[in-house]
PDB file of C-alpha atoms and ligand atoms in Angstrom:
ATOM      1  CA  UNK A 234     107.333 160.049  56.647  1.00  0.00           C
ATOM      2  CA  UNK A 235     105.321 161.563  59.189  1.00  0.00           C
ATOM      3  CA  UNK A 236     102.403 159.960  58.451  1.00  0.00           C
ATOM      4  CA  UNK A 237     104.968 156.300  58.534  1.00  0.00           C
ATOM      5  CA  UNK A 238     106.530 157.032  62.050  1.00  0.00           C
ATOM      6  CA  UNK A 239     102.989 157.157  63.312  1.00  0.00           C
ATOM      7  CA  UNK A 240     102.346 153.964  61.972  1.00  0.00           C
ATOM      8  CA  UNK A 241     105.579 152.361  62.890  1.00  0.00           C
ATOM      9  CA  UNK A 242     104.910 153.581  66.199  1.00  0.00           C
ATOM     10  CA  UNK A 243     101.618 151.981  65.698  1.00  0.00           C
ATOM     11  CA  UNK A 244     102.935 148.262  65.002  1.00  0.00           C
ATOM     12  CA  UNK A 245     105.266 148.058  67.785  1.00  0.00           C
ATOM     13  CA  UNK A 246     103.166 149.485  69.598  1.00  0.00           C
ATOM     14  CA  UNK A 247     100.743 145.882  68.352  1.00  0.00           C
ATOM     15  CA  UNK A 248     103.970 143.622  68.924  1.00  0.00           C
ATOM     16  CA  UNK A 249     103.811 144.858  72.525  1.00  0.00           C
ATOM     17  CA  UNK A 250     100.670 145.156  73.248  1.00  0.00           C
ATOM     18  CA  UNK A 251      99.944 141.094  71.856  1.00  0.00           C
ATOM     19  CA  UNK A 252     103.328 140.119  73.676  1.00  0.00           C
ATOM     20  CA  UNK A 253     101.975 141.288  76.999  1.00  0.00           C
ATOM     21  CA  UNK A 254      98.891 139.078  76.122  1.00  0.00           C
ATOM     22  CA  UNK A 255     101.280 135.829  75.229  1.00  0.00           C
ATOM     23  CA  UNK A 256     102.922 136.254  78.482  1.00  0.00           C
ATOM     24  CA  UNK A 257      99.720 136.641  80.382  1.00  0.00           C
ATOM     25  CA  UNK A 258      98.240 134.091  78.692  1.00  0.00           C
ATOM     26  CA  UNK A 259     101.284 131.579  79.262  1.00  0.00           C
ATOM     27  CA  UNK A 260     101.955 132.896  83.283  1.00  0.00           C
ATOM     28  CA  UNK A 261     101.640 130.343  85.566  1.00  0.00           C
ATOM     29  CA  UNK A 262      98.073 130.125  87.344  1.00  0.00           C
ATOM     30  CA  UNK A 263      99.230 129.993  90.994  1.00  0.00           C
ATOM     31  CA  UNK A 264      98.999 133.316  90.625  1.00  0.00           C
ATOM     32  CA  UNK A 265      96.456 134.449  88.904  1.00  0.00           C
ATOM     33  CA  UNK A 266      94.544 136.079  92.485  1.00  0.00           C
ATOM     34  CA  UNK A 267      90.473 136.143  91.458  1.00  0.00           C
ATOM     35  CA  UNK A 268      88.231 134.222  88.763  1.00  0.00           C
ATOM     36  CA  UNK A 269      87.934 135.960  86.121  1.00  0.00           C
ATOM     37  CA  UNK A 270      84.241 135.897  85.694  1.00  0.00           C
ATOM     38  CA  UNK A 271      83.544 136.529  89.450  1.00  0.00           C
ATOM     39  CA  UNK A 272      83.093 140.123  88.609  1.00  0.00           C
ATOM     40  CA  UNK A 273      79.468 140.971  87.407  1.00  0.00           C
ATOM     41  CA  UNK A 274      78.137 137.920  85.640  1.00  0.00           C
ATOM     42  CA  UNK A 275      76.330 135.446  87.794  1.00  0.00           C
ATOM     43  CA  UNK A 276      77.627 132.042  88.721  1.00  0.00           C
ATOM     44  CA  UNK A 277      80.275 131.211  87.614  1.00  0.00           C
ATOM     45  CA  UNK A 278      79.482 127.733  86.171  1.00  0.00           C
ATOM     46  CA  UNK A 279      82.332 125.711  88.305  1.00  0.00           C
ATOM     47  CA  UNK A 280      81.460 122.376  89.325  1.00  0.00           C
ATOM     48  CA  UNK A 281      79.676 119.342  87.615  1.00  0.00           C
ATOM     49  CA  UNK A 282      80.312 115.189  88.664  1.00  0.00           C
ATOM     50  CA  UNK A 283      83.191 113.754  88.292  1.00  0.00           C
ATOM     51  CA  UNK A 284      84.550 109.929  89.467  1.00  0.00           C
ATOM     52  CA  UNK A 285      87.792 109.383  91.234  1.00  0.00           C
ATOM     53  CA  UNK A 286      89.511 107.366  93.796  1.00  0.00           C
ATOM     54  CA  UNK A 287      89.557 107.934  96.771  1.00  0.00           C
ATOM     55  CA  UNK A 288      92.627 107.538 100.005  1.00  0.00           C
ATOM     56  CA  UNK A 289      90.991 103.919 100.526  1.00  0.00           C
ATOM     57  CA  UNK A 290      90.479 102.855  97.097  1.00  0.00           C
ATOM     58  CA  UNK A 291      87.107 103.601  96.605  1.00  0.00           C
ATOM     59  CA  UNK A 292      85.275 105.186  93.807  1.00  0.00           C
ATOM     60  CA  UNK A 293      83.704 108.149  94.656  1.00  0.00           C
ATOM     61  CA  UNK A 294      80.929 110.335  93.040  1.00  0.00           C
ATOM     62  CA  UNK A 295      80.253 113.649  93.485  1.00  0.00           C
ATOM     63  CA  UNK A 296      76.755 112.305  94.066  1.00  0.00           C
ATOM     64  CA  UNK A 297      78.957 110.906  97.122  1.00  0.00           C
ATOM     65  CA  UNK A 298      78.600 114.000  99.065  1.00  0.00           C
ATOM     66  CA  UNK A 299      74.720 115.727  97.763  1.00  0.00           C
ATOM     67  CA  UNK A 300      73.442 117.804 100.718  1.00  0.00           C
ATOM     68  CA  UNK A 301      76.721 118.672 102.220  1.00  0.00           C
ATOM     69  CA  UNK A 302      78.814 121.043 100.979  1.00  0.00           C
ATOM     70  CA  UNK A 303      81.998 120.485  99.672  1.00  0.00           C
ATOM     71  CA  UNK A 304      85.227 122.682 100.160  1.00  0.00           C
ATOM     72  CA  UNK A 305      87.712 121.401  98.069  1.00  0.00           C
ATOM     73  CA  UNK A 306      91.044 121.847  96.329  1.00  0.00           C
ATOM     74  CA  UNK A 307      92.904 120.580  93.710  1.00  0.00           C
ATOM     75  CA  UNK A 308      96.347 120.463  93.966  1.00  0.00           C
ATOM     76  CA  UNK A 309      99.125 117.778  94.339  1.00  0.00           C
ATOM     77  CA  UNK A 310     101.565 115.801  97.545  1.00  0.00           C
ATOM     78  CA  UNK A 311     105.009 117.153  95.849  1.00  0.00           C
ATOM     79  CA  UNK A 312     104.386 120.410  95.637  1.00  0.00           C
ATOM     80  CA  UNK A 313     107.131 122.164  98.753  1.00  0.00           C
ATOM     81  CA  UNK A 314     104.200 125.195  99.784  1.00  0.00           C
ATOM     82  CA  UNK A 315     101.125 126.134  98.594  1.00  0.00           C
ATOM     83  CA  UNK A 316      99.235 122.643  98.950  1.00  0.00           C
ATOM     84  CA  UNK A 317     100.513 121.534 101.688  1.00  0.00           C
ATOM     85  CA  UNK A 318      99.312 125.328 102.909  1.00  0.00           C
ATOM     86  CA  UNK A 319      96.530 125.875 101.305  1.00  0.00           C
ATOM     87  CA  UNK A 320      95.103 122.199 103.034  1.00  0.00           C
ATOM     88  CA  UNK A 321      96.514 123.498 106.634  1.00  0.00           C
ATOM     89  CA  UNK A 322      93.994 127.250 106.217  1.00  0.00           C
ATOM     90  CA  UNK A 323      91.122 124.519 104.886  1.00  0.00           C
ATOM     91  CA  UNK A 324      91.711 121.416 108.367  1.00  0.00           C
ATOM     92  CA  UNK A 325      92.202 124.558 110.875  1.00  0.00           C
ATOM     93  CA  UNK A 326      89.146 126.647 109.293  1.00  0.00           C
ATOM     94  CA  UNK A 327      87.092 123.141 110.232  1.00  0.00           C
ATOM     95  CA  UNK A 328      88.336 123.043 113.688  1.00  0.00           C
ATOM     96  CA  UNK A 329      87.648 126.347 114.439  1.00  0.00           C
ATOM     97  CA  UNK A 330      84.313 126.030 113.125  1.00  0.00           C
ATOM     98  CA  UNK A 331      83.477 123.151 115.032  1.00  0.00           C
ATOM     99  CA  UNK A 332      84.947 123.663 118.313  1.00  0.00           C
ATOM    100  CA  UNK A 333      81.897 126.504 117.982  1.00  0.00           C
ATOM    101  CA  UNK A 334      78.756 124.356 116.177  1.00  0.00           C
ATOM    102  CA  UNK A 335      80.479 121.354 117.136  1.00  0.00           C
ATOM    103  CA  UNK A 336      80.840 118.930 114.206  1.00  0.00           C
ATOM    104  CA  UNK A 337      80.267 118.745 111.302  1.00  0.00           C
ATOM    105  CA  UNK A 338      80.054 116.412 109.673  1.00  0.00           C
ATOM    106  CA  UNK A 339      76.932 116.285 107.858  1.00  0.00           C
ATOM    107  CA  UNK A 340      77.624 119.410 106.197  1.00  0.00           C
ATOM    108  CA  UNK A 341      80.689 119.793 105.167  1.00  0.00           C
ATOM    109  CA  UNK A 342      83.290 117.412 103.426  1.00  0.00           C
ATOM    110  CA  UNK A 343      86.754 118.876 103.056  1.00  0.00           C
ATOM    111  CA  UNK A 344      87.467 117.140  99.148  1.00  0.00           C
ATOM    112  CA  UNK A 345      91.571 117.074  97.852  1.00  0.00           C
ATOM    113  CA  UNK A 346      91.919 116.394  94.450  1.00  0.00           C
ATOM    114  CA  UNK A 347      95.043 115.756  92.882  1.00  0.00           C
ATOM    115  CA  UNK A 348      96.141 117.467  89.490  1.00  0.00           C
ATOM    116  CA  UNK A 349      99.353 114.628  90.145  1.00  0.00           C
ATOM    117  CA  UNK A 350      98.041 111.040  89.370  1.00  0.00           C
ATOM    118  CA  UNK A 351     100.986 109.665  87.963  1.00  0.00           C
ATOM    119  CA  UNK A 352     102.513 109.987  91.510  1.00  0.00           C
ATOM    120  CA  UNK A 353     100.031 110.805  93.307  1.00  0.00           C
ATOM    121  CA  UNK A 354      98.312 107.251  93.458  1.00  0.00           C
ATOM    122  CA  UNK A 355      95.915 105.922  96.174  1.00  0.00           C
ATOM    123  CA  UNK A 356      99.209 105.132  98.457  1.00  0.00           C
ATOM    124  CA  UNK A 357     100.183 108.213  98.779  1.00  0.00           C
ATOM    125  CA  UNK A 358      97.173 109.531  99.190  1.00  0.00           C
ATOM    126  CA  UNK A 359      97.054 107.900 102.160  1.00  0.00           C
ATOM    127  CA  UNK A 360      99.857 108.964 103.885  1.00  0.00           C
ATOM    128  CA  UNK A 361      99.807 112.858 102.676  1.00  0.00           C
ATOM    129  CA  UNK A 362      95.805 112.851 104.010  1.00  0.00           C
ATOM    130  CA  UNK A 363      96.770 112.129 107.997  1.00  0.00           C
ATOM    131  CA  UNK A 364      98.997 115.214 108.052  1.00  0.00           C
ATOM    132  CA  UNK A 365      95.732 116.602 107.500  1.00  0.00           C
ATOM    133  CA  UNK A 366      91.226 117.014 108.698  1.00  0.00           C
ATOM    134  CA  UNK A 367      90.984 113.349 109.746  1.00  0.00           C
ATOM    135  CA  UNK A 368      86.980 114.084 107.289  1.00  0.00           C
ATOM    136  CA  UNK A 369      89.892 114.965 104.275  1.00  0.00           C
ATOM    137  CA  UNK A 370      88.376 112.920 101.421  1.00  0.00           C
ATOM    138  CA  UNK A 371      92.023 113.181  99.400  1.00  0.00           C
ATOM    139  CA  UNK A 372      91.417 112.151  94.954  1.00  0.00           C
ATOM    140  CA  UNK A 373      93.314 110.162  92.100  1.00  0.00           C
ATOM    141  CA  UNK A 374      91.786 108.492  89.450  1.00  0.00           C
ATOM    142  CA  UNK A 375      93.047 108.044  85.671  1.00  0.00           C
ATOM    143  CA  UNK A 376      94.359 111.245  83.236  1.00  0.00           C
ATOM    144  CA  UNK A 377      91.345 112.064  82.241  1.00  0.00           C
ATOM    145  CA  UNK A 378      89.204 111.284  85.064  1.00  0.00           C
ATOM    146  CA  UNK A 379      91.046 114.059  87.208  1.00  0.00           C
ATOM    147  CA  UNK A 380      90.556 115.573  83.536  1.00  0.00           C
ATOM    148  CA  UNK A 381      87.948 116.351  83.094  1.00  0.00           C
ATOM    149  CA  UNK A 382      87.337 117.021  87.289  1.00  0.00           C
ATOM    150  CA  UNK A 383      90.035 119.623  86.657  1.00  0.00           C
ATOM    151  CA  UNK A 384      88.274 120.842  83.748  1.00  0.00           C
ATOM    152  CA  UNK A 385      85.209 120.996  85.797  1.00  0.00           C
ATOM    153  CA  UNK A 386      85.814 122.924  88.399  1.00  0.00           C
ATOM    154  CA  UNK A 387      88.113 125.656  85.479  1.00  0.00           C
ATOM    155  CA  UNK A 388      91.534 124.118  87.440  1.00  0.00           C
ATOM    156  CA  UNK A 389      94.586 124.491  85.343  1.00  0.00           C
ATOM    157  CA  UNK A 390      97.531 122.593  86.226  1.00  0.00           C
ATOM    158  CA  UNK A 391     100.145 121.967  84.321  1.00  0.00           C
ATOM    159  CA  UNK A 392     103.668 119.564  84.612  1.00  0.00           C
ATOM    160  CA  UNK A 393     106.687 121.856  85.192  1.00  0.00           C
ATOM    161  CA  UNK A 394     108.610 122.000  81.937  1.00  0.00           C
ATOM    162  CA  UNK A 395     112.712 121.906  84.295  1.00  0.00           C
ATOM    163  CA  UNK A 396     115.021 118.701  83.668  1.00  0.00           C
ATOM    164  CA  UNK A 397     117.121 119.959  85.390  1.00  0.00           C
ATOM    165  CA  UNK A 398     115.604 119.137  88.480  1.00  0.00           C
ATOM    166  CA  UNK A 399     114.127 114.804  89.567  1.00  0.00           C
ATOM    167  CA  UNK A 400     111.241 115.575  90.983  1.00  0.00           C
ATOM    168  CA  UNK A 401     108.660 117.709  88.848  1.00  0.00           C
ATOM    169  CA  UNK A 402     106.979 120.522  89.950  1.00  0.00           C
ATOM    170  CA  UNK A 403     103.050 120.964  88.556  1.00  0.00           C
ATOM    171  CA  UNK A 404     101.615 124.898  88.542  1.00  0.00           C
ATOM    172  CA  UNK A 405      98.574 124.998  88.641  1.00  0.00           C
ATOM    173  CA  UNK A 406      95.877 127.450  89.804  1.00  0.00           C
ATOM    174  CA  UNK A 407      94.425 126.938  94.549  1.00  0.00           C
ATOM    175  CA  UNK A 408      91.734 127.840  94.884  1.00  0.00           C
ATOM    176  CA  UNK A 409      89.947 126.624  97.648  1.00  0.00           C
ATOM    177  CA  UNK A 410      86.314 126.196  96.685  1.00  0.00           C
ATOM    178  CA  UNK A 411      82.452 125.809  98.808  1.00  0.00           C
ATOM    179  CA  UNK A 412      80.884 124.059  96.917  1.00  0.00           C
ATOM    180  CA  UNK A 413      76.573 123.615  97.977  1.00  0.00           C
ATOM    181  CA  UNK A 414      74.498 120.780  98.667  1.00  0.00           C
ATOM    182  CA  UNK A 415      73.786 120.811  95.539  1.00  0.00           C
ATOM    183  CA  UNK A 416      76.795 120.275  94.494  1.00  0.00           C
ATOM    184  CA  UNK A 417      76.661 124.442  92.629  1.00  0.00           C
ATOM    185  CA  UNK A 418      79.887 126.266  92.969  1.00  0.00           C
ATOM    186  CA  UNK A 419      79.147 128.859  96.434  1.00  0.00           C
ATOM    187  CA  UNK A 420      82.532 131.098  96.407  1.00  0.00           C
ATOM    188  CA  UNK A 421      85.476 130.521  96.911  1.00  0.00           C
ATOM    189  CA  UNK A 422      88.848 131.274  99.039  1.00  0.00           C
ATOM    190  CA  UNK A 423      92.000 132.698  98.266  1.00  0.00           C
ATOM    191  CA  UNK A 424      95.374 129.813  99.060  1.00  0.00           C
ATOM    192  CA  UNK A 425      96.010 131.832 100.884  1.00  0.00           C
ATOM    193  CA  UNK A 426      93.512 133.133 103.377  1.00  0.00           C
ATOM    194  CA  UNK A 427      93.726 132.718 106.541  1.00  0.00           C
ATOM    195  CA  UNK A 428      91.596 129.469 108.659  1.00  0.00           C
ATOM    196  CA  UNK A 429      89.724 132.800 110.191  1.00  0.00           C
ATOM    197  CA  UNK A 430      87.976 134.630 107.137  1.00  0.00           C
ATOM    198  CA  UNK A 431      87.679 130.843 106.705  1.00  0.00           C
ATOM    199  CA  UNK A 432      85.976 129.875 109.127  1.00  0.00           C
ATOM    200  CA  UNK A 433      83.765 133.096 108.888  1.00  0.00           C
ATOM    201  CA  UNK A 434      83.087 132.983 105.713  1.00  0.00           C
ATOM    202  CA  UNK A 435      80.988 128.978 105.586  1.00  0.00           C
ATOM    203  CA  UNK A 436      79.263 130.269 108.936  1.00  0.00           C
ATOM    204  CA  UNK A 437      77.427 133.145 106.976  1.00  0.00           C
ATOM    205  CA  UNK A 438      77.459 130.113 103.276  1.00  0.00           C
ATOM    206  CA  UNK A 439      76.468 127.620 105.762  1.00  0.00           C
ATOM    207  CA  UNK A 440      74.166 130.254 108.178  1.00  0.00           C
ATOM    208  CA  UNK A 441      75.225 128.335 111.367  1.00  0.00           C
TER     209      UNK A 441
HETATM  210 NI1   NI B 569     100.804 123.173  95.021  1.00  0.00          NI
END
């Protein structure tokens, strides 16, 4: 009987652990605060070429930004809080830094990539981008183009299923990536980093 109780206990434990694993895997990625592959395994494989449309309707690829660092943020214009905050923090960080160094137009490009191309067309992005840094490049594309860009940057996104709301939300990871002049991953900032922290980080990475 005793042995049997232990087996029952172990089976129960496994079920609990399985449930916890499923919960962790399905939890919206907006709560993730660090990248899983960051610790000790070298530079994460993040980034890669993309082909998207900017807010003027022009096709943009990674090659257009070669030689400059890119600050890349994935989000969507209907986002009620995290995205606009992140984009304004990114803009403020650049403003802070440029107040000190002068224009960094030839050194850093801020980019916003939508994860909601169904609503974020070129016109929507043009209107939205005006709220942020004057050099912000806002990008959209077909579902396949967005999926490819998000995959390259290891960005998770998913339509939040809530039939009670008329304007759906998107779950999405929200890192501000710093990419190097060759398009390779350099570092990332949390979406809730302060403008000062990001400005300081940029200063170090760009050796300003
Ligand atoms: Ni958002």
